[in-house]
Tab-separated table of C-alpha atoms in Angstrom:
chain	number	residue	atom	x	y	z
A	134	GLY	CA	88.827	152.439	98.350
A	135	PRO	CA	87.698	148.741	97.772
A	136	HIS	CA	87.825	147.805	101.098
A	137	SER	CA	85.964	150.495	102.912
A	138	SER	CA	83.648	150.004	105.743
A	139	PRO	CA	80.580	148.657	104.436
A	140	MET	CA	78.654	150.976	106.885
A	141	ARG	CA	80.063	154.518	105.816
A	142	SER	CA	78.323	155.003	102.038
A	143	SER	CA	75.209	154.971	100.437
A	144	ARG	CA	76.388	154.674	97.601
A	145	PRO	CA	76.524	150.616	96.237
A	146	CYS	CA	79.479	148.699	95.464
A	147	LEU	CA	79.750	145.175	95.558
A	148	GLY	CA	83.886	145.800	96.388
A	149	GLY	CA	83.362	147.469	99.385
A	150	GLY	CA	80.924	144.738	100.391
A	151	ARG	CA	77.434	146.541	100.192
A	152	PRO	CA	75.063	144.202	102.083
A	153	LEU	CA	72.324	144.330	99.992
A	154	LEU	CA	74.174	144.395	96.083
A	155	GLY	CA	76.311	141.606	97.661
A	156	LEU	CA	74.009	139.312	98.866
A	157	GLU	CA	72.071	139.963	95.171
A	158	ALA	CA	75.398	138.917	93.556
A	159	ALA	CA	76.014	135.902	95.831
A	160	ARG	CA	72.147	134.653	95.000
A	161	SER	CA	72.252	135.380	91.340
A	162	ALA	CA	75.942	132.891	91.268
A	163	ALA	CA	74.301	130.531	93.276
A	164	ALA	CA	70.777	130.537	90.659
A	165	ARG	CA	74.282	130.092	88.208
A	166	ASN	CA	74.866	126.517	89.880
A	167	GLY	CA	71.356	125.744	89.910
A	168	GLY	CA	71.778	126.264	93.887
A	169	GLU	CA	70.883	129.498	96.539
A	170	CYS	CA	72.552	131.525	98.963
A	171	LEU	CA	71.251	130.542	102.379
A	172	SER	CA	73.359	133.640	104.037
A	173	THR	CA	70.795	136.930	105.052
A	174	GLU	CA	73.711	138.823	105.844
A	175	TYR	CA	77.007	140.409	103.870
A	176	ARG	CA	79.682	141.512	105.077
A	177	ASP	CA	82.495	141.361	102.287
A	178	SER	CA	83.468	139.430	99.270
A	179	ARG	CA	86.349	137.248	101.691
A	180	ALA	CA	83.890	136.335	104.471
A	181	PRO	CA	82.103	133.136	104.385
A	182	LEU	CA	78.720	132.882	103.380
A	183	ARG	CA	76.090	129.414	103.466
A	184	TRP	CA	75.012	127.939	99.919
A	185	ARG	CA	73.302	124.910	99.300
A	186	CYS	CA	73.277	122.815	95.822
A	187	ALA	CA	70.644	121.653	94.076
A	188	GLN	CA	71.645	118.237	95.598
A	189	GLY	CA	70.440	119.419	99.071
A	190	HIS	CA	74.769	119.850	100.275
A	191	GLU	CA	75.248	122.132	102.411
A	192	TRP	CA	78.705	124.377	103.144
A	193	GLN	CA	80.433	127.663	103.977
A	194	SER	CA	82.636	129.602	101.478
A	195	SER	CA	83.079	133.176	100.011
A	196	LEU	CA	81.443	134.888	97.440
A	197	ASN	CA	84.676	135.333	95.944
A	198	ASN	CA	85.577	131.506	95.797
A	199	VAL	CA	81.965	131.018	94.396
A	200	ARG	CA	82.066	133.731	91.799
A	201	ASN	CA	86.091	134.283	91.149
A	202	ARG	CA	87.725	130.635	91.339
A	203	GLY	CA	84.092	129.060	90.226
A	204	THR	CA	84.094	126.848	93.004
A	205	TRP	CA	80.758	124.752	94.046
A	206	CYS	CA	79.662	122.353	95.995
A	207	VAL	CA	82.511	119.701	96.943
A	208	GLN	CA	80.679	116.780	97.630
A	209	CYS	CA	78.847	117.546	94.192
A	210	ILE	CA	82.133	117.154	92.646
A	211	TRP	CA	83.458	114.274	94.458
A	212	GLU	CA	80.492	112.075	94.091
A	213	ALA	CA	81.257	112.564	90.320
A	214	ARG	CA	84.758	111.954	90.515
A	215	ARG	CA	83.349	108.908	92.257
A	216	LEU	CA	80.794	107.433	89.658
A	217	GLY	CA	83.295	108.510	86.962
A	218	LEU	CA	85.871	106.493	88.366
A	219	GLU	CA	83.437	102.868	88.840
A	220	THR	CA	81.826	103.775	85.484
A	221	ALA	CA	85.624	103.099	84.128
A	222	VAL	CA	86.002	100.071	86.072
A	223	GLU	CA	83.242	98.267	84.833
A	224	VAL	CA	83.440	99.347	81.372
A	225	ALA	CA	87.356	98.320	80.832
A	226	THR	CA	86.123	94.874	82.861
A	227	ALA	CA	83.427	94.033	80.433
A	228	ARG	CA	86.364	94.637	77.872
A	229	GLY	CA	88.257	92.197	79.425
A	230	GLY	CA	90.469	95.086	80.717
A	231	GLN	CA	91.650	97.446	83.637
A	232	CYS	CA	91.265	101.255	84.441
A	233	ILE	CA	94.476	101.679	85.834
A	234	SER	CA	94.200	105.271	87.359
A	235	ASP	CA	92.516	106.052	90.459
A	236	ARG	CA	92.146	109.601	89.936
A	237	TYR	CA	89.086	110.863	87.719
A	238	ARG	CA	88.056	114.616	87.592
A	239	ASN	CA	85.897	115.075	84.803
A	240	ASN	CA	85.059	113.849	81.078
A	241	SER	CA	88.330	115.160	79.396
A	242	THR	CA	90.491	113.511	81.629
A	243	ARG	CA	92.682	111.019	80.263
A	244	LEU	CA	92.757	107.870	82.359
A	245	ARG	CA	95.264	105.106	82.250
A	246	TRP	CA	93.932	101.542	80.654
A	247	ARG	CA	95.528	97.870	79.843
A	248	CYS	CA	94.274	95.249	77.911
A	249	ALA	CA	93.574	91.596	77.957
A	250	GLU	CA	97.126	91.302	76.442
A	251	GLY	CA	98.824	93.652	78.542
A	252	HIS	CA	99.199	97.016	76.360
A	253	GLU	CA	98.757	100.498	78.187
A	254	TRP	CA	97.643	103.625	77.017
A	255	ASP	CA	95.748	106.664	77.913
A	256	ALA	CA	92.379	107.743	76.730
A	257	THR	CA	89.478	109.391	78.034
A	258	LEU	CA	86.394	107.774	79.732
A	259	SER	CA	83.707	108.941	77.081
A	260	SER	CA	86.091	107.686	74.091
A	261	ILE	CA	86.208	104.244	75.717
A	262	LYS	CA	82.221	104.297	76.654
A	263	ASN	CA	80.910	106.244	74.174
A	264	GLY	CA	83.110	106.070	71.443
A	265	GLY	CA	83.525	102.485	71.244
A	266	SER	CA	86.997	102.605	70.762
A	267	TRP	CA	89.476	99.970	73.025
A	268	CYS	CA	92.979	99.240	72.826
A	269	PRO	CA	95.335	100.914	69.962
A	270	THR	CA	97.502	98.331	69.945
A	271	CYS	CA	95.226	95.301	69.716
A	272	VAL	CA	93.803	97.073	66.599
A	273	ALA	CA	96.724	97.485	65.155
A	274	ASP	CA	98.018	94.618	65.375
A	275	GLY	CA	94.378	92.831	64.106
A	276	LEU	CA	94.647	94.718	61.024
A	277	ARG	CA	98.231	94.141	60.626
A	278	LEU	CA	99.332	90.252	61.537
A	279	THR	CA	98.230	87.901	59.352
A	280	ILE	CA	98.783	83.556	59.245
A	281	GLU	CA	101.095	84.746	56.448
A	282	ILE	CA	103.161	86.978	59.026
A	283	ALA	CA	102.499	83.657	61.226
A	284	ARG	CA	104.471	81.456	58.712
A	285	ASP	CA	106.935	83.853	57.809
A	286	ALA	CA	107.643	83.908	61.733
A	287	ALA	CA	108.164	80.553	62.037
A	288	GLN	CA	110.239	80.046	59.369
A	289	ALA	CA	112.798	82.605	60.657
A	290	ARG	CA	113.043	80.282	63.462
A	291	GLY	CA	113.723	77.022	61.117
A	292	GLY	CA	110.115	75.723	62.134
A	293	LEU	CA	106.694	75.803	60.637
A	294	CYS	CA	102.850	77.309	61.284
A	295	LEU	CA	100.425	74.600	60.896
A	296	SER	CA	97.428	76.712	62.317
A	297	SER	CA	95.335	77.305	58.563
A	298	GLN	CA	93.314	80.541	60.076
A	299	TYR	CA	94.255	83.159	61.959
A	300	GLU	CA	91.619	85.732	64.011
A	301	SER	CA	93.370	87.508	66.243
A	302	SER	CA	96.963	88.428	67.991
A	303	HIS	CA	95.678	86.484	71.318
A	304	THR	CA	94.705	83.256	69.280
A	305	ARG	CA	96.197	80.679	69.670
A	306	LEU	CA	98.254	78.885	66.687
A	307	HIS	CA	99.884	75.285	66.197
A	308	TRP	CA	103.308	75.600	65.890
A	309	ARG	CA	106.216	73.314	64.742
A	310	CYS	CA	109.706	73.638	65.647
A	311	ALA	CA	112.641	72.059	63.405
A	312	GLU	CA	113.274	69.142	66.020
A	313	GLY	CA	110.145	68.329	65.503
A	314	HIS	CA	107.752	69.730	68.947
A	315	ALA	CA	104.624	71.004	68.482
A	316	TRP	CA	102.814	73.049	70.835
A	317	HIS	CA	100.225	76.017	70.884
A	318	ALA	CA	100.973	80.319	71.224
A	319	SER	CA	100.112	83.069	70.615
A	320	LEU	CA	101.532	85.139	67.291
A	321	ASN	CA	101.748	87.988	69.487
A	322	SER	CA	103.745	86.078	72.305
A	323	ILE	CA	106.089	84.477	69.450
A	324	ARG	CA	106.567	87.893	67.559
A	325	SER	CA	106.628	90.604	70.784
A	326	HIS	CA	108.052	88.344	73.287
A	327	GLU	CA	110.088	86.247	71.026
A	328	THR	CA	109.399	82.571	72.365
A	329	TRP	CA	109.598	80.026	70.428
A	330	CYS	CA	110.334	76.221	71.378
A	331	PRO	CA	109.201	75.516	74.986
A	332	TYR	CA	110.736	71.924	74.903
A	333	CYS	CA	113.887	73.154	73.345
A	334	ALA	CA	113.881	76.123	75.792
A	335	GLY	CA	113.243	73.699	78.887
A	336	THR	CA	110.150	75.147	79.605
A	337	ALA	CA	108.276	72.088	78.586
A	338	ARG	CA	104.902	71.449	80.439
A	339	LEU	CA	104.532	71.134	84.082
A	340	SER	CA	102.947	67.431	84.992
A	341	ILE	CA	100.380	67.048	87.399
A	342	ASP	CA	102.450	65.917	89.820
A	343	VAL	CA	104.234	69.525	90.066
A	344	ALA	CA	100.286	70.618	90.173
A	345	GLN	CA	99.568	68.441	93.178
A	346	ARG	CA	102.935	69.452	94.991
A	347	VAL	CA	102.237	72.937	94.939
A	348	ALA	CA	99.040	72.482	95.144
A	349	LYS	CA	100.254	70.526	98.859
A	350	ALA	CA	102.658	73.115	99.332
A	351	ARG	CA	99.152	75.345	100.199
A	352	GLY	CA	97.649	73.591	102.469
A	353	GLY	CA	95.536	72.032	99.493
A	354	SER	CA	95.097	69.446	96.963
A	355	CYS	CA	95.064	69.479	92.658
A	356	LEU	CA	92.052	67.374	92.239
A	357	SER	CA	92.690	67.288	87.914
A	358	THR	CA	94.368	63.672	86.899
A	359	HIS	CA	95.134	65.205	83.338
A	360	TYR	CA	97.402	67.858	82.245
A	361	LEU	CA	97.331	70.128	78.995
A	362	ASN	CA	99.294	72.767	78.838
A	363	ALA	CA	100.603	75.721	81.638
A	364	ARG	CA	97.347	77.861	80.786
A	365	GLY	CA	94.392	75.288	80.900
A	366	HIS	CA	92.733	74.771	83.942
A	367	LEU	CA	93.009	72.414	86.419
A	368	ARG	CA	90.768	72.027	89.621
A	369	TRP	CA	91.987	72.914	92.783
A	370	ARG	CA	91.141	72.160	96.638
A	371	CYS	CA	92.024	74.606	99.166
A	372	ALA	CA	92.206	73.853	103.185
A	373	GLU	CA	89.331	75.443	104.230
A	374	GLY	CA	87.295	72.967	101.073
A	375	HIS	CA	86.904	75.784	98.728
A	376	GLU	CA	87.122	74.336	94.939
A	377	TRP	CA	87.885	76.292	91.309
A	378	SER	CA	89.049	76.588	88.504
A	379	ALA	CA	92.349	77.777	87.732
A	380	SER	CA	95.877	77.372	85.032
A	381	MET	CA	99.000	76.118	86.344
A	382	THR	CA	101.066	79.595	85.407
A	383	GLY	CA	98.516	81.307	87.751
A	384	VAL	CA	98.656	79.239	90.813
A	385	LYS	CA	102.336	78.212	90.293
A	386	SER	CA	104.075	81.663	88.372
A	387	SER	CA	101.665	84.430	89.231
A	388	GLY	CA	101.213	83.334	93.018
A	389	THR	CA	97.643	82.863	93.347
A	390	TRP	CA	95.009	80.462	95.270
A	391	CYS	CA	91.616	80.294	96.137
A	392	PRO	CA	89.911	83.376	95.720
A	393	PHE	CA	87.255	82.475	98.137
A	394	CYS	CA	89.117	82.809	100.993
A	395	SER	CA	90.909	86.068	98.947
A	396	SER	CA	87.694	87.350	98.358
A	397	ARG	CA	86.929	86.825	102.274
A	398	LYS	CA	89.902	88.569	103.338
A	399	ARG	CA	89.824	91.643	100.892
A	400	GLU	CA	86.004	91.997	102.580
A	401	SER	CA	87.339	92.137	105.795
A	402	GLU	CA	89.694	94.973	104.835
A	403	ILE	CA	86.170	96.749	104.045
A	404	ARG	CA	84.959	96.211	106.888
A	405	GLY	CA	87.889	97.531	108.522
A	406	ILE	CA	87.524	100.662	106.413
A	407	PHE	CA	83.882	101.094	107.515
A	408	GLU	CA	84.588	100.262	111.165
A	409	ALA	CA	87.046	102.860	111.397
A	410	ILE	CA	85.518	105.737	109.747
A	411	PHE	CA	82.535	105.015	111.759
A	412	ALA	CA	83.890	104.340	115.092
A	413	GLY	CA	81.903	102.570	117.863
A	414	HIS	CA	80.001	100.894	114.726
A	415	ALA	CA	79.985	96.750	113.612
A	416	PHE	CA	79.381	96.188	109.738
A	417	PRO	CA	79.033	92.364	110.167
A	418	THR	CA	77.933	89.875	106.895
A	419	ARG	CA	74.177	89.639	107.427
A	420	ARG	CA	70.949	88.400	105.641
A	421	PRO	CA	68.856	90.879	107.119
A	422	ASP	CA	64.588	90.403	106.463
A	423	PHE	CA	64.362	93.230	103.953
A	424	PRO	CA	66.290	92.419	101.086
A	425	ARG	CA	64.428	89.069	100.262
A	426	THR	CA	63.730	87.529	96.643
A	427	GLY	CA	61.521	85.060	97.700
A	428	PRO	CA	59.628	83.255	100.932
A	429	ARG	CA	62.501	81.627	102.193
A	430	SER	CA	65.401	83.857	100.158
A	431	ARG	CA	67.258	86.323	101.997
A	432	LEU	CA	70.243	87.873	99.829
A	433	GLU	CA	73.354	88.562	101.747
A	434	LEU	CA	75.054	91.796	102.380
A	435	ASP	CA	78.744	91.495	103.137
A	436	GLY	CA	78.792	94.104	105.976
A	437	TYR	CA	75.534	95.429	107.251
A	438	CYS	CA	74.785	98.017	109.889
A	439	ALA	CA	71.480	98.071	110.975
A	440	PRO	CA	71.968	101.470	113.261
A	441	LEU	CA	73.226	103.792	110.163
A	442	ARG	CA	71.173	101.991	107.615
A	443	LEU	CA	74.491	101.272	105.720
A	444	ALA	CA	76.337	98.089	103.625
A	445	PHE	CA	78.486	97.198	101.537
A	446	GLU	CA	79.225	95.178	99.265
A	447	TYR	CA	82.267	93.518	97.534
A	448	ASN	CA	82.484	92.670	93.681
A	449	GLY	CA	84.518	89.870	92.938
A	450	GLU	CA	85.852	89.761	89.253
A	451	GLN	CA	82.987	86.946	88.670
A	452	HIS	CA	80.297	90.257	89.103
A	453	TYR	CA	81.529	91.501	85.976
A	454	TRP	CA	82.950	88.977	83.388
A	455	GLN	CA	80.783	85.607	82.159
A	456	GLY	CA	84.444	83.993	81.868
A	457	HIS	CA	85.002	83.660	85.289
A	458	TYR	CA	85.306	79.890	86.347
A	459	PHE	CA	82.382	80.927	88.614
A	460	HIS	CA	80.403	80.727	86.030
A	461	THR	CA	81.756	77.690	83.921
A	462	ARG	CA	79.894	74.351	85.274
A	463	THR	CA	76.235	76.166	85.831
A	464	THR	CA	74.380	77.580	82.165
A	465	GLY	CA	72.494	81.179	83.090
A	466	SER	CA	74.693	81.744	86.128
A	467	PHE	CA	76.630	85.049	85.408
A	468	SER	CA	72.845	86.140	84.243
A	469	ALA	CA	71.817	85.100	87.291
A	470	GLN	CA	74.555	87.054	89.339
A	471	VAL	CA	73.883	90.401	87.674
A	472	LYS	CA	69.871	89.697	88.503
A	473	ARG	CA	70.858	89.571	91.641
A	474	ASP	CA	73.259	92.612	92.107
A	475	ARG	CA	70.565	94.748	90.748
A	476	CYS	CA	67.957	92.859	93.252
A	477	LYS	CA	70.546	93.832	96.060
A	478	LEU	CA	70.498	97.230	94.885
A	479	ALA	CA	66.580	97.950	94.526
A	480	LEU	CA	66.049	95.989	97.511
A	481	CYS	CA	67.975	97.924	99.714
A	482	ALA	CA	66.817	101.179	98.231
A	483	VAL	CA	63.188	100.253	98.675
A	484	ALA	CA	64.198	99.421	102.114
A	485	GLY	CA	66.384	102.907	103.095
A	486	ILE	CA	69.371	100.719	103.105
A	487	ARG	CA	72.284	102.843	101.887
A	488	LEU	CA	74.652	99.941	100.108
A	489	LEU	CA	78.160	100.599	98.659
A	490	VAL	CA	79.540	98.407	95.658
A	491	ILE	CA	83.043	98.169	95.519
A	492	PRO	CA	84.301	96.719	92.785
A	493	TYR	CA	87.512	94.543	93.037
A	494	ALA	CA	89.613	96.237	90.218
A	495	VAL	CA	89.499	99.241	92.964
A	496	LYS	CA	93.222	100.053	93.284
A	497	ASP	CA	92.472	102.913	96.715
A	498	VAL	CA	89.715	101.475	99.062
A	499	TRP	CA	90.144	103.946	101.519
A	500	GLY	CA	89.566	106.461	98.757
A	501	PHE	CA	87.015	104.982	97.060
A	502	VAL	CA	84.811	103.954	100.201
A	503	ARG	CA	85.087	107.829	101.309
A	504	LEU	CA	83.853	109.299	98.238
A	505	GLY	CA	81.253	107.140	97.924
A	506	LEU	CA	79.617	107.924	101.596
A	507	LEU	CA	79.909	111.615	100.572
A	508	GLN	CA	76.564	110.997	98.873
A	509	TRP	CA	75.220	109.972	102.229
A	510	PHE	CA	77.525	111.460	104.843
A	511	PRO	CA	78.892	114.900	105.880
A	512	VAL	CA	82.440	115.686	105.114
A	513	SER	CA	83.057	115.991	108.828
A	514	THR	CA	81.469	112.480	109.514
A	515	VAL	CA	83.907	110.737	106.550
A	516	PHE	CA	87.039	112.793	106.578
A	517	GLY	CA	86.452	113.473	110.804
A	518	ILE	CA	87.060	117.151	109.344
A	519	SER	CA	84.949	120.084	109.031
A	520	LEU	CA	85.161	122.099	105.711
A	521	ALA	CA	83.284	124.918	107.191
A	522	ALA	CA	84.980	128.310	107.461
């Protein structure tokens, strides 16, 4: 029968668990996956065997799982998914948008994306990254909307569009209402959000006094003396003395405040994750001797544990966006940032330091960190469990 004892018959039969034929089948299955079967004994197709993939990861699984169910190295699968999600985040950020999915399986996985205009859609990573596609709504708007449509939209509201050129749906145009009020807004906001004159609607621009009151309520101050509009950038200072630029809308309506303090808070949260996974080990911010860029210059690591030779970096928005306010005051600041990031990765690699970079757009930080750590540490360490049968 299919489950008879492997020692009762000399006739080789895989289903019956013949040792020699079973091991040959296991080795063939491993070879097809670019790996090897390390076991020297075979009982039956459901008994666990020892396997090693091309990357050197080892685990236990039955021949039935590998040959019939198509399973292979779990660590490689997790690593591919982590890298895929990280790539998706970087690609979206480079286009001024976001990848809002938190799971990635393979290149045919449809992920959820959001552009700078707030449009959302589903598409595969390969179509975005290799096909060069992006927001289908913005593309349609760009083809459809013209300055004539802007003038028609203004006329329908009893006003005028004073602009003479149209570039895209998010380009700010000049408008005038029937009462003579003039302001700037995108055609997309006029047509899609049905906004019109902010003065007539009672939402005219906030004064610099309001900006100063908002800053004071947060324990800081507004350093600007002139106010253009709700989207114009003002200069702010927090209670810790950090200075940055942001719009009144961003601070008052969106509830954001000091990005430096916010970055420190996120770093602290990530540090807590690492110290929870590696109990008894600390990950303080350090400037070790190894990442030197000059005789006196040492790059800082957000978290570094020397005994584990493991470090992490939390990369805020300024690491991916040239238009970030961090880069507005110094020419070449963004290029220098990118160069420092690459240099830090290279120096850590040379020094044998395992550096995990966590982008600001990652939502499931716990999952991202765990998947990242699997490239260096076993599942039992990262998850506190063993996959061995």
